Amino acid sequence: MQAIVLTEYGGPEVLRVSEVDDPVPGSEEVLIRVRAAGVNRADLLQREGRYPPPAPAPKVEIPGLECAGEVVAVGARVSLFKPGQRVAALVTGGAYAEKVAVHERLAWPVPAAMTWAEAAAVPEAFLTGYDALTEQAGLMAGQWVLIHAAAGGVGSAAVQLATWMGIHVVATVGSAEKAAWVRGLGADHVVDYRRQKFLEVVRARTPGMDAVLDLVGQTYWDDNLQSLAPGGVLVVVGTLAGDRVEASLGMLLGRRLTVRGTALRSRPLELRLALVQRFIRRVLPTLVEGRLKPLVDTTFPLLEAGRAHAYMRENRVYGKIVLTV
Ligand SMILES: NC(=O)c1ccc[n+]([C@@H]2O[C@H](COP(=O)([O-])OP(=O)(O)OC[C@H]3O[C@@H](n4cnc5c(N)ncnc54)[C@H](OP(=O)(O)O)[C@@H]3O)[C@@H](O)[C@H]2O)c1
């Protein structure tokens, strides 16, 4: 099959298509003929050699954490899928390829009305958002959450999910156009951080945040903690601006704050399986109905994965970038 294989690390130009052996599905795995693969910030880091795949190291290093396509073969113990079915899946690598093998319980059926690109835009953004809001932050209807980088892939999914769950949202973005777009996704207040400090809006217009979903890190640390109501939770999902902070432990203990980090890819298989199964029961039906929407900004052919990475780095995206295979 053809795949983007990392034989060296570096800029977008190292993403080249090579011919490699097809993956062989294990007994509980399905082999997917990939039609579309989502692009993630983690792929950019992996391409630069700063985010190696989890052990055991694969024989060939193919990026790509999510995909949609048809099942073409199934392992001996697979019971949920048959060849020919349309599926989407969360993988720990290998989706920038014509085929990828994945545990059957990390995949879910895709309705005919959903395009391949839309289906491939779901796994990372919606699983990360759902997990962060519910299982990491423990949020319930009526509470408040601050969501950074809200026009990006994870942010736009998290804003939709929170709104659907009845959670009030303050969102941050880097332009007036993005602010208008995120307001349309249901956020109560959207802050263009180039014009206004989000802490001012939190203080003036809300009772304080029950949780912050932080994708930015370093530069937002102090204002994130100041935004939290007593007992609030800061969930560290991404570190786009860097990961070094100076912490005031006094503020943490005085206001009983919690700081917790989360990552999908490095989680043990059994935890990923459990999360995906909860997501299938609780969120997937709403995506299928169309009340939650996979938001695809742009698609690029797999051959132009380098262009897709360069575009992501420009921070212009509304929703997800997807490769078509
Ligand atoms: N923990 C996990 O399991 C997990 C899973 C998926 C993603 N992530 C992480 O989550 C983060 C966001 O991913 P994504 O897929 O949503 O990315 P994305 O779609 O590329 O969106 C990122 C957006 O963040 C904003 N941004 C970039 N650098 C910034 C900075 N220095 N300060 C403030 N805002 C900045 C930009 O929008 P503006 O114009 O609005 O600034 C950019 O478009 C990444 O760090 C990614 O690695 C973590």
Short mmCIF file of C-alpha atoms and ligand atoms in Angstrom, two decimals:
data_model
loop_
_atom_site.label_atom_id
_atom_site.label_comp_id
_atom_site.label_asym_id
_atom_site.label_seq_id
_atom_site.Cartn_x
_atom_site.Cartn_y
_atom_site.Cartn_z
CA MET A 1 0.00 0.00 0.00
CA GLN A 2 0.97 3.65 -0.20
CA ALA A 3 1.62 5.56 3.01
CA ILE A 4 3.41 8.62 4.35
CA VAL A 5 6.43 7.09 6.07
CA LEU A 6 8.71 9.15 8.31
CA THR A 7 12.25 8.12 7.31
CA GLU A 8 13.67 11.39 8.67
CA TYR A 9 12.35 14.18 10.90
CA GLY A 10 12.01 17.82 9.86
CA GLY A 11 9.72 20.27 8.06
CA PRO A 12 6.61 19.49 6.00
CA GLU A 13 8.86 18.35 3.09
CA VAL A 14 9.77 15.10 4.93
CA LEU A 15 6.18 13.86 4.44
CA ARG A 16 6.68 11.67 1.36
CA VAL A 17 4.61 8.79 0.06
CA SER A 18 6.30 5.35 -0.03
CA GLU A 19 5.23 1.80 -0.83
CA VAL A 20 5.03 -0.38 2.30
CA ASP A 21 3.50 -3.74 3.26
CA ASP A 22 -0.19 -3.77 4.18
CA PRO A 23 -0.80 -4.02 7.95
CA VAL A 24 -2.01 -7.45 9.08
CA PRO A 25 -4.99 -7.23 11.50
CA GLY A 26 -4.66 -9.02 14.84
CA SER A 27 -7.41 -11.36 16.02
CA GLU A 28 -9.50 -8.53 17.55
CA GLU A 29 -8.66 -5.97 14.87
CA VAL A 30 -10.34 -4.73 11.69
CA LEU A 31 -8.35 -3.68 8.62
CA ILE A 32 -9.68 -0.36 7.30
CA ARG A 33 -9.29 0.88 3.71
CA VAL A 34 -8.69 4.54 4.67
CA ARG A 35 -10.71 7.15 2.74
CA ALA A 36 -9.90 10.13 4.97
CA ALA A 37 -7.53 10.86 7.87
CA GLY A 38 -7.69 13.82 10.26
CA VAL A 39 -4.64 16.05 10.76
CA ASN A 40 -3.61 16.81 14.35
CA ARG A 41 -1.03 19.04 16.05
CA ALA A 42 0.54 15.85 17.42
CA ASP A 43 1.33 14.81 13.81
CA LEU A 44 3.32 18.03 13.36
CA LEU A 45 5.33 17.29 16.51
CA GLN A 46 5.86 13.67 15.46
CA ARG A 47 7.11 14.83 12.03
CA GLU A 48 9.67 17.02 13.83
CA GLY A 49 10.82 14.04 15.93
CA ARG A 50 9.34 15.52 19.13
CA TYR A 51 6.48 13.05 19.73
CA PRO A 52 7.58 9.44 19.15
CA PRO A 53 4.88 6.76 18.79
CA PRO A 54 4.06 4.80 21.95
CA ALA A 55 5.94 1.51 22.60
CA PRO A 56 6.26 -1.00 21.06
CA ALA A 57 7.80 1.09 18.26
CA PRO A 58 6.17 0.28 14.89
CA LYS A 59 8.38 -1.20 12.09
CA VAL A 60 7.64 1.81 9.91
CA GLU A 61 6.62 5.16 11.40
CA ILE A 62 3.40 6.37 9.75
CA PRO A 63 1.66 9.38 11.36
CA GLY A 64 -2.10 9.78 11.71
CA LEU A 65 -4.30 9.36 14.79
CA GLU A 66 -7.77 9.04 13.25
CA CYS A 67 -9.42 7.84 10.08
CA ALA A 68 -12.61 6.87 8.27
CA GLY A 69 -13.01 4.20 5.61
CA GLU A 70 -14.38 0.73 4.80
CA VAL A 71 -13.60 -2.47 6.65
CA VAL A 72 -11.78 -4.77 4.20
CA ALA A 73 -10.78 -7.65 6.51
CA VAL A 74 -11.45 -8.74 10.09
CA GLY A 75 -9.47 -10.77 12.64
CA ALA A 76 -10.69 -14.19 13.80
CA ARG A 77 -12.34 -12.90 17.01
CA VAL A 78 -13.96 -9.76 15.57
CA SER A 79 -17.72 -9.73 16.20
CA LEU A 80 -18.83 -6.12 15.68
CA PHE A 81 -17.93 -5.49 12.02
CA LYS A 82 -17.98 -7.20 8.61
CA PRO A 83 -16.07 -6.33 5.44
CA GLY A 84 -17.77 -3.53 3.51
CA GLN A 85 -18.98 -1.55 6.54
CA ARG A 86 -18.21 2.18 6.76
CA VAL A 87 -16.35 3.03 9.98
CA ALA A 88 -14.37 5.74 11.73
CA ALA A 89 -11.64 4.96 14.28
CA LEU A 90 -9.18 6.32 16.81
CA VAL A 91 -5.68 4.93 16.20
CA THR A 92 -2.29 5.53 17.85
CA GLY A 93 -0.59 6.07 14.46
CA GLY A 94 -0.68 4.80 10.90
CA ALA A 95 -3.71 6.66 9.49
CA TYR A 96 -1.73 8.59 6.80
CA ALA A 97 -1.97 5.43 4.66
CA GLU A 98 -4.24 3.44 2.37
CA LYS A 99 -4.86 0.87 5.12
CA VAL A 100 -4.67 0.74 8.89
CA ALA A 101 -5.49 -1.99 11.45
CA VAL A 102 -7.27 -1.11 14.67
CA HIS A 103 -8.97 -2.88 17.60
CA GLU A 104 -12.65 -3.33 16.68
CA ARG A 105 -13.77 -1.49 19.81
CA LEU A 106 -11.85 1.65 18.82
CA ALA A 107 -14.04 1.90 15.70
CA TRP A 108 -17.70 2.84 15.17
CA PRO A 109 -20.15 2.73 12.27
CA VAL A 110 -20.46 5.77 9.99
CA PRO A 111 -23.87 6.53 8.43
CA ALA A 112 -24.08 6.95 4.64
CA ALA A 113 -25.16 10.59 5.07
CA MET A 114 -21.80 11.53 6.64
CA THR A 115 -18.92 12.21 4.23
CA TRP A 116 -15.58 10.47 4.72
CA ALA A 117 -13.96 13.81 5.62
CA GLU A 118 -16.63 14.56 8.24
CA ALA A 119 -16.31 11.08 9.73
CA ALA A 120 -12.50 11.41 9.95
CA ALA A 121 -12.88 14.81 11.67
CA VAL A 122 -14.67 13.24 14.66
CA PRO A 123 -12.39 10.91 16.67
CA GLU A 124 -9.62 13.12 18.14
CA ALA A 125 -11.63 16.33 18.47
CA PHE A 126 -14.85 14.89 19.90
CA LEU A 127 -13.28 12.18 22.08
CA THR A 128 -10.80 14.67 23.56
CA GLY A 129 -13.52 17.27 24.12
CA TYR A 130 -16.00 14.79 25.61
CA ASP A 131 -13.40 13.21 27.89
CA ALA A 132 -12.06 16.58 29.08
CA LEU A 133 -15.50 18.04 29.86
CA THR A 134 -16.99 14.99 31.55
CA GLU A 135 -14.41 12.60 32.88
CA GLN A 136 -11.52 15.00 33.54
CA ALA A 137 -13.45 18.12 34.62
CA GLY A 138 -16.60 16.36 35.91
CA LEU A 139 -18.82 19.16 34.56
CA MET A 140 -22.62 19.14 34.76
CA ALA A 141 -25.40 21.22 33.21
CA GLY A 142 -25.54 24.76 34.57
CA GLN A 143 -21.80 24.98 35.32
CA TRP A 144 -19.27 27.20 33.52
CA VAL A 145 -16.28 26.23 31.38
CA LEU A 146 -13.57 28.34 29.73
CA ILE A 147 -12.41 26.83 26.42
CA HIS A 148 -9.25 28.16 24.73
CA ALA A 149 -8.31 27.87 21.01
CA ALA A 150 -12.05 27.49 20.47
CA ALA A 151 -12.06 27.73 16.66
CA GLY A 152 -9.57 24.85 16.28
CA GLY A 153 -10.38 21.18 15.94
CA VAL A 154 -10.60 20.27 19.63
CA GLY A 155 -11.90 23.67 20.73
CA SER A 156 -14.81 23.79 18.26
CA ALA A 157 -15.87 20.25 19.21
CA ALA A 158 -15.63 21.08 22.93
CA VAL A 159 -17.76 24.23 22.53
CA GLN A 160 -20.47 22.23 20.73
CA LEU A 161 -20.36 19.40 23.28
CA ALA A 162 -20.50 21.74 26.28
CA THR A 163 -23.43 23.69 24.79
CA TRP A 164 -25.28 20.44 24.04
CA MET A 165 -24.73 19.32 27.67
CA GLY A 166 -26.15 22.59 29.03
CA ILE A 167 -22.79 23.87 30.27
CA HIS A 168 -22.17 27.64 29.92
CA VAL A 169 -19.14 28.48 27.77
CA VAL A 170 -16.61 31.29 27.69
CA ALA A 171 -14.36 30.76 24.65
CA THR A 172 -11.16 32.43 23.44
CA VAL A 173 -10.00 32.91 19.83
CA GLY A 174 -7.53 35.06 17.91
CA SER A 175 -9.76 37.16 15.61
CA ALA A 176 -13.15 38.85 15.34
CA GLU A 177 -14.14 36.48 12.49
CA LYS A 178 -13.36 33.43 14.60
CA ALA A 179 -15.27 34.99 17.52
CA ALA A 180 -18.42 35.33 15.39
CA TRP A 181 -18.05 31.73 14.18
CA VAL A 182 -17.62 30.31 17.72
CA ARG A 183 -20.62 32.32 18.94
CA GLY A 184 -22.58 30.44 16.27
CA LEU A 185 -21.49 27.15 17.86
CA GLY A 186 -23.29 28.18 21.07
CA ALA A 187 -20.68 29.84 23.31
CA ASP A 188 -22.18 32.35 25.79
CA HIS A 189 -19.20 34.75 25.62
CA VAL A 190 -16.34 34.72 23.11
CA VAL A 191 -13.16 36.71 23.74
CA ASP A 192 -10.82 37.80 20.95
CA TYR A 193 -7.64 37.58 23.01
CA ARG A 194 -5.87 40.05 20.73
CA ARG A 195 -8.27 42.78 21.89
CA GLN A 196 -9.28 41.81 25.42
CA LYS A 197 -8.06 39.76 28.38
CA PHE A 198 -10.30 36.75 29.00
CA LEU A 199 -9.93 37.20 32.77
CA GLU A 200 -11.71 40.57 32.50
CA VAL A 201 -14.68 38.93 30.77
CA VAL A 202 -14.76 36.04 33.24
CA ARG A 203 -14.81 38.48 36.17
CA ALA A 204 -17.32 40.90 34.67
CA ARG A 205 -19.84 38.46 33.20
CA THR A 206 -19.68 35.11 34.98
CA PRO A 207 -19.65 33.64 38.51
CA GLY A 208 -16.16 32.16 37.83
CA MET A 209 -15.26 29.02 35.95
CA ASP A 210 -15.93 25.52 37.26
CA ALA A 211 -13.34 24.28 34.75
CA VAL A 212 -10.86 25.50 32.17
CA LEU A 213 -10.06 23.37 29.08
CA ASP A 214 -6.63 24.68 28.26
CA LEU A 215 -5.02 24.00 24.89
CA VAL A 216 -2.54 26.89 25.15
CA GLY A 217 -0.52 26.41 28.36
CA GLN A 218 2.35 28.63 29.48
CA THR A 219 1.08 32.14 28.69
CA TYR A 220 -2.40 31.49 30.11
CA TRP A 221 -1.40 29.80 33.37
CA ASP A 222 -1.97 32.67 35.82
CA ASP A 223 -5.16 33.95 34.22
CA ASN A 224 -6.50 30.39 33.98
CA LEU A 225 -6.10 29.88 37.72
CA GLN A 226 -7.54 33.34 38.46
CA SER A 227 -10.55 32.48 36.27
CA LEU A 228 -11.47 29.41 38.32
CA ALA A 229 -14.11 29.55 41.04
CA PRO A 230 -13.10 27.93 44.34
CA GLY A 231 -12.88 24.15 43.83
CA GLY A 232 -12.45 24.55 40.05
CA VAL A 233 -10.42 22.30 37.75
CA LEU A 234 -7.81 23.27 35.18
CA VAL A 235 -7.59 20.51 32.55
CA VAL A 236 -4.33 20.72 30.59
CA VAL A 237 -5.12 19.33 27.14
CA GLY A 238 -2.48 21.08 25.01
CA THR A 239 0.53 23.35 25.38
CA LEU A 240 0.48 25.35 22.12
CA ALA A 241 2.32 28.29 23.73
CA GLY A 242 4.80 26.21 25.75
CA ASP A 243 4.78 24.05 28.87
CA ARG A 244 6.85 25.97 31.44
CA VAL A 245 5.02 27.80 34.24
CA GLU A 246 5.77 29.34 37.61
CA ALA A 247 3.10 28.16 40.03
CA SER A 248 1.63 29.81 43.10
CA LEU A 249 0.91 26.82 45.32
CA GLY A 250 -0.76 29.20 47.77
CA MET A 251 -3.47 29.95 45.21
CA LEU A 252 -4.02 26.22 44.58
CA LEU A 253 -4.52 25.36 48.21
CA GLY A 254 -6.30 28.57 49.28
CA ARG A 255 -8.93 28.15 46.57
CA ARG A 256 -8.87 24.32 46.52
CA LEU A 257 -8.04 24.17 42.81
CA THR A 258 -7.18 21.03 40.84
CA VAL A 259 -4.77 20.90 37.91
CA ARG A 260 -4.84 17.74 35.81
CA GLY A 261 -3.26 16.74 32.53
CA THR A 262 -4.74 14.43 29.94
CA ALA A 263 -3.65 12.70 26.72
CA LEU A 264 -5.45 10.14 24.56
CA ARG A 265 -2.62 8.48 22.62
CA SER A 266 -0.52 7.38 25.59
CA ARG A 267 -3.47 5.89 27.51
CA PRO A 268 -3.41 2.11 27.96
CA LEU A 269 -5.55 0.25 25.39
CA GLU A 270 -8.20 -0.75 27.96
CA LEU A 271 -8.80 2.91 28.94
CA ARG A 272 -9.06 3.97 25.28
CA LEU A 273 -11.51 1.12 24.58
CA ALA A 274 -13.68 2.12 27.55
CA LEU A 275 -13.71 5.79 26.53
CA VAL A 276 -14.63 5.00 22.92
CA GLN A 277 -17.45 2.70 24.05
CA ARG A 278 -18.90 5.40 26.37
CA PHE A 279 -18.61 7.91 23.51
CA ILE A 280 -20.45 5.56 21.14
CA ARG A 281 -23.37 5.25 23.57
CA ARG A 282 -23.61 8.86 24.75
CA VAL A 283 -22.38 11.13 21.94
CA LEU A 284 -22.40 9.29 18.62
CA PRO A 285 -26.22 9.24 18.27
CA THR A 286 -26.26 13.07 18.50
CA LEU A 287 -23.55 13.33 15.83
CA VAL A 288 -25.52 10.97 13.61
CA GLU A 289 -28.70 13.07 14.12
CA GLY A 290 -26.69 16.15 13.11
CA ARG A 291 -27.18 18.16 16.31
CA LEU A 292 -23.39 17.97 16.84
CA LYS A 293 -21.42 18.61 13.63
CA PRO A 294 -17.97 17.54 12.51
CA LEU A 295 -16.57 20.81 11.14
CA VAL A 296 -14.17 20.36 8.22
CA ASP A 297 -12.21 23.48 7.24
CA THR A 298 -10.18 22.10 4.32
CA THR A 299 -9.26 18.77 2.76
CA PHE A 300 -5.93 17.98 1.09
CA PRO A 301 -5.01 14.81 -0.83
CA LEU A 302 -2.67 12.49 1.11
CA LEU A 303 0.08 13.35 -1.38
CA GLU A 304 -0.10 16.95 -0.15
CA ALA A 305 0.14 16.17 3.56
CA GLY A 306 3.05 18.63 3.79
CA ARG A 307 0.79 21.46 2.61
CA ALA A 308 -1.83 20.43 5.17
CA HIS A 309 0.77 20.61 7.98
CA ALA A 310 1.98 24.04 6.83
CA TYR A 311 -1.63 25.26 6.74
CA MET A 312 -2.27 24.03 10.30
CA ARG A 313 0.79 25.93 11.50
CA GLU A 314 -0.69 29.19 10.11
CA ASN A 315 -3.41 29.09 12.83
CA ARG A 316 -6.12 30.04 10.33
CA VAL A 317 -8.22 26.91 10.74
CA TYR A 318 -11.93 26.79 11.58
CA GLY A 319 -12.52 23.21 12.75
CA LYS A 320 -10.51 20.35 11.23
CA ILE A 321 -8.05 19.74 8.41
CA VAL A 322 -8.53 16.34 6.74
CA LEU A 323 -6.44 14.31 4.26
CA THR A 324 -8.32 12.38 1.58
CA VAL A 325 -6.83 9.04 0.58
N1 LIG B 1 -4.41 15.77 25.25
C1 LIG B 1 -4.93 15.21 24.15
O1 LIG B 1 -5.32 14.05 24.14
C2 LIG B 1 -5.05 16.04 22.92
C3 LIG B 1 -5.82 15.60 21.83
C4 LIG B 1 -5.94 16.43 20.71
C5 LIG B 1 -5.26 17.64 20.68
N2 LIG B 1 -4.50 18.01 21.75
C6 LIG B 1 -3.77 19.29 21.75
O2 LIG B 1 -4.71 20.35 21.74
C7 LIG B 1 -4.14 21.48 21.09
C8 LIG B 1 -5.12 22.00 20.03
O3 LIG B 1 -5.29 21.01 19.04
P1 LIG B 1 -6.23 21.30 17.80
O4 LIG B 1 -6.29 20.05 17.02
O5 LIG B 1 -7.50 21.90 18.26
O6 LIG B 1 -5.37 22.41 16.99
P2 LIG B 1 -5.83 23.35 15.80
O7 LIG B 1 -7.08 22.85 15.18
O8 LIG B 1 -4.63 23.55 14.93
O9 LIG B 1 -6.20 24.74 16.52
C9 LIG B 1 -5.25 25.39 17.27
C10 LIG B 1 -5.61 26.89 17.39
O10 LIG B 1 -5.01 27.35 18.60
C11 LIG B 1 -4.70 28.71 18.47
N3 LIG B 1 -3.31 28.91 18.89
C12 LIG B 1 -2.19 28.42 18.34
N4 LIG B 1 -1.11 28.83 19.01
C13 LIG B 1 -1.56 29.61 20.00
C14 LIG B 1 -0.92 30.33 21.04
N5 LIG B 1 0.41 30.34 21.17
N6 LIG B 1 -1.69 31.03 21.90
C15 LIG B 1 -3.03 31.04 21.77
N7 LIG B 1 -3.71 30.36 20.80
C16 LIG B 1 -2.96 29.66 19.93
C17 LIG B 1 -4.91 29.11 17.02
O11 LIG B 1 -6.15 29.79 16.89
P3 LIG B 1 -6.36 31.34 17.29
O12 LIG B 1 -6.30 32.14 16.02
O13 LIG B 1 -7.70 31.36 17.89
O14 LIG B 1 -5.25 31.72 18.21
C18 LIG B 1 -4.99 27.76 16.32
O15 LIG B 1 -5.74 27.80 15.13
C19 LIG B 1 -2.79 21.02 20.55
O16 LIG B 1 -1.78 21.41 21.45
C20 LIG B 1 -2.93 19.53 20.51
O17 LIG B 1 -1.68 18.87 20.58
C21 LIG B 1 -4.38 17.24 22.85
#
